[in-house]
Amino acid sequence: MIGFFVLHSSLEKKNTITNWKDSFYGDWNLSEEVTDLGTINKIDQLTQLINDKHFTSFILLLATGGTEQLVELVLKRFMIPTLIWTHGDKNSLASGLEIMGAYKKTYPLSMVYGSTVETKVTNTISHFISVSRLIRKLNYSNIGFIGDPSEWLLVSQNTNSIPFNLDFTFLGTKEIYAQMKLISDDQVETCLADKIPCLNNKEMISEADLITSLKVYEALKNMIEKHHLDALTLRCFDLLSKKFTACLALSLLNDQGFPAGCEGDKHAIIGLLIAQILGGKPGWMANPSSVNDNDNTITFAHCTVPISMLDKDHAINFKTHMESDLSLAIEGSLEKKTVTIFRLGGEYDTLMAVRGEIIESNQKNPLLCRTQAKVYIEGHLSEWLEKTCGNHQIIVYGDIIEELKMFCSFYKVQLIEIS
């Protein structure tokens, strides 16, 4: 729950503040995710309202000055993200600045100044609500790690902490094989059209490979239910010993709003979860495969792209997994849209993010993973190469930079920006 209070000095009459509040809002309405808890001007009133309540975050509108102690009570009682909303009348801003000066370094605080007629204000509140939604999800999420990170993922291999109030559940790849044995061919053959609505060039892959890939998908779904998982990452290269991959399974899970990553990458799966919540749609976990200084672009590639991210006006094909030439992987064209590219690093204490624009896709380079996209980035390529946090990047349609900035400020994560 996001709690919303209007706080004011005890020197102000309540009906005066109520009238001011109606005038200040105009036609603007709070999001359905926000619970309006009324106007408060006394410590005991506030204490009564917040006791035994479960909040994710707060929006505190300071109608007047003299509200510092009311805010202080909320901050110390909950220690959760709080947006201080100030304006230009009745010493509201003065009160907000005093609060920020005293507690910005101690508590997860942000401040916005202005009224609802200003786009800057409504955007900031919208970003705060999105970040609050993410924090609520992180507080209750359980990520499954099916196998250890692949040996070449040095960042994940050398990271042992569990961040952001998440739970980690460690499982073995053998459970996938056991689950697959319980799934008949008939179970997956009868619903091919539902699971893969745009199956093209089916003749390029064997029916057996397709059935096996869908059994991996069904097995992972069973494990998700059994272990109460909210996201998972899989040490997928281990499956090659059985002559199949998880590329299609992971793609389908992401399409259904369930973040699923490959190679056991810890940082990437948390990034996919962040992308899904902040962007409202799946992200693509991809390798930066080549760079071009002349046009400031990076070419990304991977075999597990969510099918929903692909341009339906172009063919979506199924080929073999690039490195092994086994099973099947997905080849398609991403849409030419604005994207956000980001990556967590270190002990989840750094995050690098940059805006970009997809300018070309589906280059069909046989030496790269099957889905490929060339992205122009807004910033010097040399700086991106020097400061980036590791290999796997998360690419999501749209601009979520401001939300990522706010998220990082609340969790004291160093945000790396390039110019």
Short mmCIF file of C-alpha atoms in Angstrom, two decimals:
data_model
loop_
_atom_site.label_atom_id
_atom_site.label_comp_id
_atom_site.label_asym_id
_atom_site.label_seq_id
_atom_site.Cartn_x
_atom_site.Cartn_y
_atom_site.Cartn_z
CA MET A 1 0.00 0.00 0.00
CA ILE A 2 1.18 3.52 -0.86
CA GLY A 3 -0.04 5.85 1.89
CA PHE A 4 -0.89 9.45 1.06
CA PHE A 5 -1.23 12.18 3.70
CA VAL A 6 -1.78 15.92 3.52
CA LEU A 7 0.15 17.36 6.47
CA HIS A 8 -0.37 20.86 7.84
CA SER A 9 0.42 23.06 10.80
CA SER A 10 -1.86 23.01 13.86
CA LEU A 11 -2.24 26.76 13.32
CA GLU A 12 -4.32 26.09 10.19
CA LYS A 13 -8.01 25.21 10.35
CA LYS A 14 -8.88 21.84 8.87
CA ASN A 15 -11.66 23.16 6.62
CA THR A 16 -9.26 25.74 5.21
CA ILE A 17 -6.79 22.99 4.33
CA THR A 18 -9.57 20.84 2.83
CA ASN A 19 -10.62 23.71 0.54
CA TRP A 20 -6.99 24.40 -0.35
CA LYS A 21 -6.44 20.72 -1.16
CA ASP A 22 -9.40 20.64 -3.57
CA SER A 23 -8.15 23.77 -5.29
CA PHE A 24 -4.54 22.55 -5.39
CA TYR A 25 -5.46 19.24 -7.06
CA GLY A 26 -7.76 20.67 -9.70
CA ASP A 27 -8.95 17.82 -11.95
CA TRP A 28 -6.01 15.56 -11.08
CA ASN A 29 -6.74 12.21 -9.40
CA LEU A 30 -4.48 9.95 -7.37
CA SER A 31 -3.65 6.53 -8.78
CA GLU A 32 -5.73 3.57 -7.63
CA GLU A 33 -2.55 2.20 -6.08
CA VAL A 34 -2.49 5.09 -3.60
CA THR A 35 -4.61 5.14 -0.44
CA ASP A 36 -5.67 8.65 0.62
CA LEU A 37 -5.42 8.75 4.42
CA GLY A 38 -6.69 12.30 4.85
CA THR A 39 -5.36 15.54 6.34
CA ILE A 40 -3.31 15.45 9.55
CA ASN A 41 -1.96 18.16 11.83
CA LYS A 42 -1.28 16.37 15.14
CA ILE A 43 1.17 13.69 16.20
CA ASP A 44 -1.46 11.60 17.98
CA GLN A 45 -3.73 11.62 14.89
CA LEU A 46 -0.89 10.44 12.74
CA THR A 47 0.17 7.76 15.20
CA GLN A 48 -3.36 6.36 15.31
CA LEU A 49 -3.56 6.19 11.52
CA ILE A 50 -0.22 4.50 10.87
CA ASN A 51 -0.10 1.98 13.71
CA ASP A 52 -0.54 -1.64 12.57
CA LYS A 53 -0.60 -0.64 8.90
CA HIS A 54 1.52 -2.18 6.16
CA PHE A 55 2.88 0.39 3.75
CA THR A 56 5.30 0.08 0.84
CA SER A 57 5.92 3.81 0.63
CA PHE A 58 4.46 7.24 1.37
CA ILE A 59 3.59 10.41 -0.50
CA LEU A 60 3.47 13.29 1.98
CA LEU A 61 2.00 16.55 0.69
CA LEU A 62 3.11 19.42 2.91
CA ALA A 63 0.24 21.88 2.77
CA THR A 64 2.12 24.25 5.10
CA GLY A 65 5.31 24.66 7.05
CA GLY A 66 5.56 23.40 10.61
CA THR A 67 5.15 19.81 9.45
CA GLU A 68 8.68 18.62 10.07
CA GLN A 69 7.92 16.56 13.17
CA LEU A 70 4.97 14.83 11.50
CA VAL A 71 7.21 13.72 8.64
CA GLU A 72 9.95 12.74 11.09
CA LEU A 73 7.54 10.38 12.85
CA VAL A 74 6.65 8.64 9.57
CA LEU A 75 10.29 8.31 8.50
CA LYS A 76 11.47 6.83 11.80
CA ARG A 77 8.48 4.54 12.20
CA PHE A 78 8.68 2.93 8.74
CA MET A 79 12.08 3.70 7.13
CA ILE A 80 10.57 3.17 3.67
CA PRO A 81 10.68 5.26 0.46
CA THR A 82 8.93 8.58 0.95
CA LEU A 83 8.17 11.33 -1.55
CA ILE A 84 7.98 14.79 0.05
CA TRP A 85 5.65 16.99 -2.04
CA THR A 86 6.09 20.73 -1.57
CA HIS A 87 4.81 23.91 -3.21
CA GLY A 88 5.34 27.68 -3.10
CA ASP A 89 2.88 28.77 -0.39
CA LYS A 90 2.72 28.83 3.41
CA ASN A 91 6.36 27.73 3.97
CA SER A 92 5.77 24.29 2.46
CA LEU A 93 9.10 24.36 0.62
CA ALA A 94 10.96 25.58 3.70
CA SER A 95 9.63 22.62 5.68
CA GLY A 96 10.54 20.17 2.91
CA LEU A 97 14.09 21.47 2.66
CA GLU A 98 14.59 21.11 6.41
CA ILE A 99 13.42 17.50 6.25
CA MET A 100 15.66 16.70 3.29
CA GLY A 101 18.63 18.35 4.96
CA ALA A 102 18.16 16.33 8.12
CA TYR A 103 17.30 12.89 6.73
CA LYS A 104 18.22 12.53 3.06
CA LYS A 105 21.34 10.53 3.93
CA THR A 106 19.55 8.40 6.53
CA TYR A 107 16.26 7.45 4.89
CA PRO A 108 15.09 6.73 1.31
CA LEU A 109 13.76 10.21 0.54
CA SER A 110 12.92 12.22 -2.55
CA MET A 111 11.26 15.61 -2.96
CA VAL A 112 9.11 17.16 -5.69
CA TYR A 113 8.12 20.84 -5.89
CA GLY A 114 5.08 22.25 -7.68
CA SER A 115 1.42 21.56 -8.46
CA THR A 116 -0.46 19.02 -10.53
CA VAL A 117 -0.69 21.38 -13.51
CA GLU A 118 3.04 20.83 -14.03
CA THR A 119 4.07 17.78 -16.05
CA LYS A 120 7.27 17.53 -14.02
CA VAL A 121 5.25 16.96 -10.86
CA THR A 122 2.80 14.41 -12.28
CA ASN A 123 5.66 12.55 -13.95
CA THR A 124 7.65 12.39 -10.71
CA ILE A 125 4.63 11.06 -8.82
CA SER A 126 4.02 8.51 -11.58
CA HIS A 127 7.66 7.40 -11.41
CA PHE A 128 7.44 7.13 -7.63
CA ILE A 129 4.34 4.92 -7.90
CA SER A 130 6.13 2.65 -10.42
CA VAL A 131 9.19 2.38 -8.19
CA SER A 132 6.96 1.67 -5.18
CA ARG A 133 5.33 -1.13 -7.17
CA LEU A 134 8.79 -2.54 -7.87
CA ILE A 135 9.84 -2.30 -4.22
CA ARG A 136 6.66 -4.08 -3.15
CA LYS A 137 7.45 -6.86 -5.64
CA LEU A 138 11.07 -7.15 -4.51
CA ASN A 139 10.00 -7.39 -0.88
CA TYR A 140 7.99 -10.53 -1.60
CA SER A 141 9.83 -12.15 -4.53
CA ASN A 142 11.57 -15.50 -4.54
CA ILE A 143 14.09 -16.03 -7.35
CA GLY A 144 14.95 -19.56 -8.36
CA PHE A 145 18.51 -20.42 -9.40
CA ILE A 146 18.46 -23.70 -11.29
CA GLY A 147 22.14 -24.58 -11.27
CA ASP A 148 25.08 -22.29 -10.54
CA PRO A 149 26.10 -19.35 -12.74
CA SER A 150 28.06 -20.44 -15.82
CA GLU A 151 31.83 -20.40 -15.31
CA TRP A 152 32.35 -17.47 -17.67
CA LEU A 153 30.03 -15.20 -15.66
CA LEU A 154 32.72 -13.85 -13.35
CA VAL A 155 30.53 -11.14 -11.81
CA SER A 156 27.85 -13.62 -10.73
CA GLN A 157 30.42 -16.24 -9.73
CA ASN A 158 32.04 -13.78 -7.33
CA THR A 159 28.85 -12.37 -5.81
CA ASN A 160 27.36 -13.99 -2.71
CA SER A 161 25.06 -11.36 -1.21
CA ILE A 162 21.26 -11.34 -1.61
CA PRO A 163 20.02 -7.79 -2.35
CA PHE A 164 16.80 -5.77 -2.17
CA ASN A 165 14.99 -7.97 0.40
CA LEU A 166 14.72 -10.79 -2.16
CA ASP A 167 14.68 -14.50 -1.38
CA PHE A 168 16.89 -16.88 -3.37
CA THR A 169 16.02 -20.56 -3.84
CA PHE A 170 18.80 -22.80 -5.19
CA LEU A 171 17.74 -25.84 -7.22
CA GLY A 172 19.42 -28.42 -9.44
CA THR A 173 19.07 -28.98 -13.18
CA LYS A 174 18.28 -32.65 -12.49
CA GLU A 175 14.82 -31.57 -11.35
CA ILE A 176 14.08 -30.33 -14.88
CA TYR A 177 14.81 -33.78 -16.31
CA ALA A 178 12.61 -35.43 -13.68
CA GLN A 179 9.73 -33.08 -14.44
CA MET A 180 10.10 -33.58 -18.20
CA LYS A 181 9.62 -37.34 -17.80
CA LEU A 182 6.18 -36.65 -16.34
CA ILE A 183 5.03 -34.72 -19.43
CA SER A 184 3.67 -36.61 -22.43
CA ASP A 185 4.03 -35.59 -26.06
CA ASP A 186 0.26 -35.23 -26.27
CA GLN A 187 0.27 -32.59 -23.52
CA VAL A 188 2.42 -30.23 -25.57
CA GLU A 189 1.31 -31.16 -29.10
CA THR A 190 -2.29 -30.17 -28.45
CA CYS A 191 -1.49 -26.57 -27.58
CA LEU A 192 1.28 -25.55 -29.99
CA ALA A 193 -0.84 -22.82 -31.55
CA ASP A 194 -1.59 -21.26 -28.15
CA LYS A 195 2.01 -21.24 -27.01
CA ILE A 196 3.61 -20.20 -30.30
CA PRO A 197 1.04 -18.18 -32.26
CA CYS A 198 3.55 -17.11 -34.94
CA LEU A 199 5.39 -20.33 -35.70
CA ASN A 200 7.07 -19.79 -39.08
CA ASN A 201 9.45 -21.99 -41.04
CA LYS A 202 8.53 -24.96 -38.93
CA GLU A 203 10.13 -27.15 -41.57
CA MET A 204 13.54 -25.80 -40.50
CA ILE A 205 13.33 -27.61 -37.17
CA SER A 206 12.38 -31.13 -36.22
CA GLU A 207 9.08 -31.92 -34.56
CA ALA A 208 11.00 -33.77 -31.84
CA ASP A 209 13.08 -30.68 -31.00
CA LEU A 210 9.95 -28.57 -30.79
CA ILE A 211 8.20 -31.05 -28.52
CA THR A 212 11.27 -31.31 -26.26
CA SER A 213 11.57 -27.51 -26.00
CA LEU A 214 7.95 -27.28 -24.94
CA LYS A 215 8.50 -30.02 -22.36
CA VAL A 216 11.27 -27.86 -20.87
CA TYR A 217 8.75 -25.02 -20.70
CA GLU A 218 6.14 -27.21 -18.96
CA ALA A 219 8.79 -28.58 -16.58
CA LEU A 220 9.87 -25.07 -15.59
CA LYS A 221 6.23 -24.07 -15.04
CA ASN A 222 5.83 -27.04 -12.69
CA MET A 223 8.96 -26.02 -10.78
CA ILE A 224 7.71 -22.44 -10.55
CA GLU A 225 4.51 -23.64 -8.95
CA LYS A 226 6.19 -26.21 -6.71
CA HIS A 227 8.81 -23.81 -5.31
CA HIS A 228 6.67 -20.64 -5.37
CA LEU A 229 9.06 -18.78 -7.66
CA ASP A 230 8.57 -15.23 -8.96
CA ALA A 231 11.51 -15.35 -11.39
CA LEU A 232 14.17 -17.88 -12.36
CA THR A 233 17.51 -18.21 -14.08
CA LEU A 234 18.82 -21.46 -15.48
CA ARG A 235 22.31 -22.85 -16.03
CA CYS A 236 21.12 -23.66 -19.52
CA PHE A 237 24.35 -24.91 -21.10
CA ASP A 238 24.14 -28.00 -18.88
CA LEU A 239 21.09 -29.04 -20.91
CA LEU A 240 23.24 -29.42 -24.02
CA SER A 241 24.48 -32.74 -22.66
CA LYS A 242 20.90 -33.95 -23.25
CA LYS A 243 20.89 -32.45 -26.78
CA PHE A 244 18.33 -29.69 -26.12
CA THR A 245 18.14 -26.08 -24.94
CA ALA A 246 15.80 -23.87 -22.91
CA CYS A 247 15.72 -20.95 -25.36
CA LEU A 248 12.04 -21.27 -26.31
CA ALA A 249 10.96 -22.06 -22.74
CA LEU A 250 12.59 -18.91 -21.34
CA SER A 251 11.15 -16.80 -24.14
CA LEU A 252 7.61 -18.03 -23.45
CA LEU A 253 7.92 -17.47 -19.70
CA ASN A 254 9.03 -13.86 -20.23
CA ASP A 255 6.14 -13.34 -22.62
CA GLN A 256 3.77 -14.35 -19.83
CA GLY A 257 5.19 -11.73 -17.48
CA PHE A 258 7.43 -14.18 -15.62
CA PRO A 259 11.09 -13.05 -15.70
CA ALA A 260 13.31 -15.93 -16.83
CA GLY A 261 17.00 -15.70 -17.64
CA CYS A 262 19.72 -18.02 -18.86
CA GLU A 263 23.25 -19.06 -17.91
CA GLY A 264 22.45 -18.70 -14.20
CA ASP A 265 23.21 -14.97 -14.31
CA LYS A 266 22.22 -13.48 -10.94
CA HIS A 267 22.50 -9.84 -11.96
CA ALA A 268 20.63 -10.33 -15.22
CA ILE A 269 17.63 -12.08 -13.66
CA ILE A 270 17.18 -9.27 -11.14
CA GLY A 271 17.47 -6.86 -14.08
CA LEU A 272 14.74 -8.76 -15.95
CA LEU A 273 12.51 -8.53 -12.88
CA ILE A 274 13.15 -4.78 -12.64
CA ALA A 275 12.43 -4.34 -16.35
CA GLN A 276 9.16 -6.27 -16.15
CA ILE A 277 7.83 -4.20 -13.26
CA LEU A 278 9.05 -0.73 -14.29
CA GLY A 279 8.47 -1.17 -18.02
CA GLY A 280 5.28 -3.20 -17.75
CA LYS A 281 6.59 -5.56 -20.41
CA PRO A 282 9.35 -8.18 -20.72
CA GLY A 283 13.00 -7.32 -21.18
CA TRP A 284 15.55 -8.99 -23.42
CA MET A 285 18.75 -10.33 -21.85
CA ALA A 286 21.41 -9.95 -24.54
CA ASN A 287 25.13 -10.03 -25.24
CA PRO A 288 26.83 -6.88 -26.56
CA SER A 289 28.47 -8.56 -29.56
CA SER A 290 30.14 -5.72 -31.49
CA VAL A 291 30.51 -1.95 -31.42
CA ASN A 292 30.84 0.66 -34.16
CA ASP A 293 32.55 3.96 -33.32
CA ASN A 294 31.46 5.55 -36.59
CA ASP A 295 27.76 5.55 -35.80
CA ASN A 296 27.96 5.08 -31.99
CA THR A 297 26.12 1.76 -32.05
CA ILE A 298 26.22 -1.57 -30.25
CA THR A 299 24.99 -4.80 -31.81
CA PHE A 300 23.27 -7.07 -29.29
CA ALA A 301 22.42 -10.73 -29.79
CA HIS A 302 20.89 -13.67 -27.92
CA CYS A 303 18.69 -16.69 -28.61
CA THR A 304 16.00 -16.24 -25.92
CA VAL A 305 14.22 -13.04 -26.96
CA PRO A 306 10.57 -12.81 -25.79
CA ILE A 307 8.44 -13.39 -28.89
CA SER A 308 6.18 -10.48 -27.89
CA MET A 309 9.12 -8.09 -28.37
CA LEU A 310 9.50 -9.08 -32.03
CA ASP A 311 8.00 -7.18 -34.97
CA LYS A 312 5.04 -9.24 -36.20
CA ASP A 313 5.35 -7.68 -39.67
CA HIS A 314 8.56 -9.67 -40.17
CA ALA A 315 9.14 -13.40 -40.07
CA ILE A 316 9.79 -15.05 -36.73
CA ASN A 317 11.84 -18.17 -37.36
CA PHE A 318 13.18 -21.06 -35.32
CA LYS A 319 16.73 -22.21 -35.87
CA THR A 320 19.27 -24.18 -33.91
CA HIS A 321 21.02 -22.78 -30.86
CA MET A 322 24.05 -20.85 -32.17
CA GLU A 323 26.92 -22.25 -30.09
CA SER A 324 25.84 -25.90 -30.18
CA ASP A 325 23.81 -26.12 -33.41
CA LEU A 326 21.30 -28.13 -31.38
CA SER A 327 17.61 -27.93 -30.52
CA LEU A 328 15.99 -24.62 -31.38
CA ALA A 329 16.41 -20.91 -30.79
CA ILE A 330 14.48 -17.83 -31.87
CA GLU A 331 15.34 -15.54 -34.78
CA GLY A 332 13.35 -12.36 -35.37
CA SER A 333 13.34 -8.59 -35.79
CA LEU A 334 13.00 -6.25 -32.86
CA GLU A 335 10.91 -3.15 -33.44
CA LYS A 336 12.69 0.11 -34.27
CA LYS A 337 11.87 1.85 -31.00
CA THR A 338 13.41 3.75 -28.13
CA VAL A 339 14.89 1.39 -25.56
CA THR A 340 16.55 1.52 -22.16
CA ILE A 341 19.69 -0.59 -21.75
CA PHE A 342 20.84 -1.30 -18.20
CA ARG A 343 22.90 -3.67 -16.09
CA LEU A 344 23.48 -4.24 -12.37
CA GLY A 345 27.06 -4.77 -11.26
CA GLY A 346 29.30 -5.58 -8.32
CA GLU A 347 27.49 -6.59 -5.16
CA TYR A 348 24.33 -5.17 -6.75
CA ASP A 349 25.58 -1.76 -5.65
CA THR A 350 26.08 -0.23 -9.12
CA LEU A 351 23.77 0.13 -12.08
CA MET A 352 24.57 1.54 -15.49
CA ALA A 353 21.74 2.71 -17.73
CA VAL A 354 21.55 4.44 -21.08
CA ARG A 355 18.83 5.29 -23.58
CA GLY A 356 19.07 3.98 -27.12
CA GLU A 357 17.25 3.54 -30.40
CA ILE A 358 17.03 0.28 -32.32
CA ILE A 359 18.02 1.16 -35.90
CA GLU A 360 18.48 -2.28 -37.45
CA SER A 361 17.58 -5.86 -36.57
CA ASN A 362 17.66 -9.45 -37.80
CA GLN A 363 21.01 -9.07 -39.54
CA LYS A 364 21.26 -12.90 -39.78
CA ASN A 365 24.94 -12.99 -38.88
CA PRO A 366 25.65 -16.76 -38.53
CA LEU A 367 28.44 -16.05 -36.03
CA LEU A 368 26.10 -14.42 -33.51
CA CYS A 369 23.16 -15.61 -31.42
CA ARG A 370 20.02 -15.84 -33.52
CA THR A 371 18.15 -12.61 -32.69
CA GLN A 372 20.30 -9.55 -33.38
CA ALA A 373 19.72 -5.81 -33.06
CA LYS A 374 21.86 -2.76 -33.74
CA VAL A 375 21.23 0.01 -31.20
CA TYR A 376 22.32 3.65 -31.31
CA ILE A 377 23.12 4.79 -27.78
CA GLU A 378 22.75 8.29 -26.32
CA GLY A 379 26.24 8.76 -24.97
CA HIS A 380 29.84 8.24 -25.96
CA LEU A 381 30.47 4.61 -26.85
CA SER A 382 34.00 4.66 -25.42
CA GLU A 383 32.63 5.75 -22.05
CA TRP A 384 29.99 3.01 -22.13
CA LEU A 385 32.68 0.41 -22.81
CA GLU A 386 34.85 1.70 -19.98
CA LYS A 387 32.15 1.96 -17.33
CA THR A 388 29.70 -0.84 -18.08
CA CYS A 389 29.10 -3.40 -15.32
CA GLY A 390 29.48 -6.63 -17.27
CA ASN A 391 28.34 -8.66 -20.25
CA HIS A 392 24.63 -9.44 -20.17
CA GLN A 393 22.55 -6.30 -20.65
CA ILE A 394 18.81 -5.89 -20.18
CA ILE A 395 16.99 -4.15 -23.03
CA VAL A 396 13.41 -2.97 -22.56
CA TYR A 397 11.21 -0.88 -24.83
CA GLY A 398 10.61 2.68 -23.62
CA ASP A 399 12.46 5.11 -21.40
CA ILE A 400 12.67 4.03 -17.74
CA ILE A 401 15.80 6.02 -16.87
CA GLU A 402 14.05 8.28 -14.35
CA GLU A 403 12.49 5.31 -12.59
CA LEU A 404 15.88 3.60 -12.41
CA LYS A 405 17.43 6.78 -10.98
CA MET A 406 14.80 6.93 -8.25
CA PHE A 407 15.15 3.22 -7.49
CA CYS A 408 18.93 3.59 -7.17
CA SER A 409 18.62 6.60 -4.86
CA PHE A 410 16.32 4.70 -2.49
CA TYR A 411 18.61 1.66 -2.31
CA LYS A 412 21.88 3.66 -2.30
CA VAL A 413 22.92 2.00 -5.57
CA GLN A 414 25.49 3.98 -7.54
CA LEU A 415 23.91 4.98 -10.84
CA ILE A 416 26.46 5.20 -13.63
CA GLU A 417 25.48 7.65 -16.35
CA ILE A 418 27.41 8.41 -19.52
CA SER A 419 27.49 11.67 -21.46
#
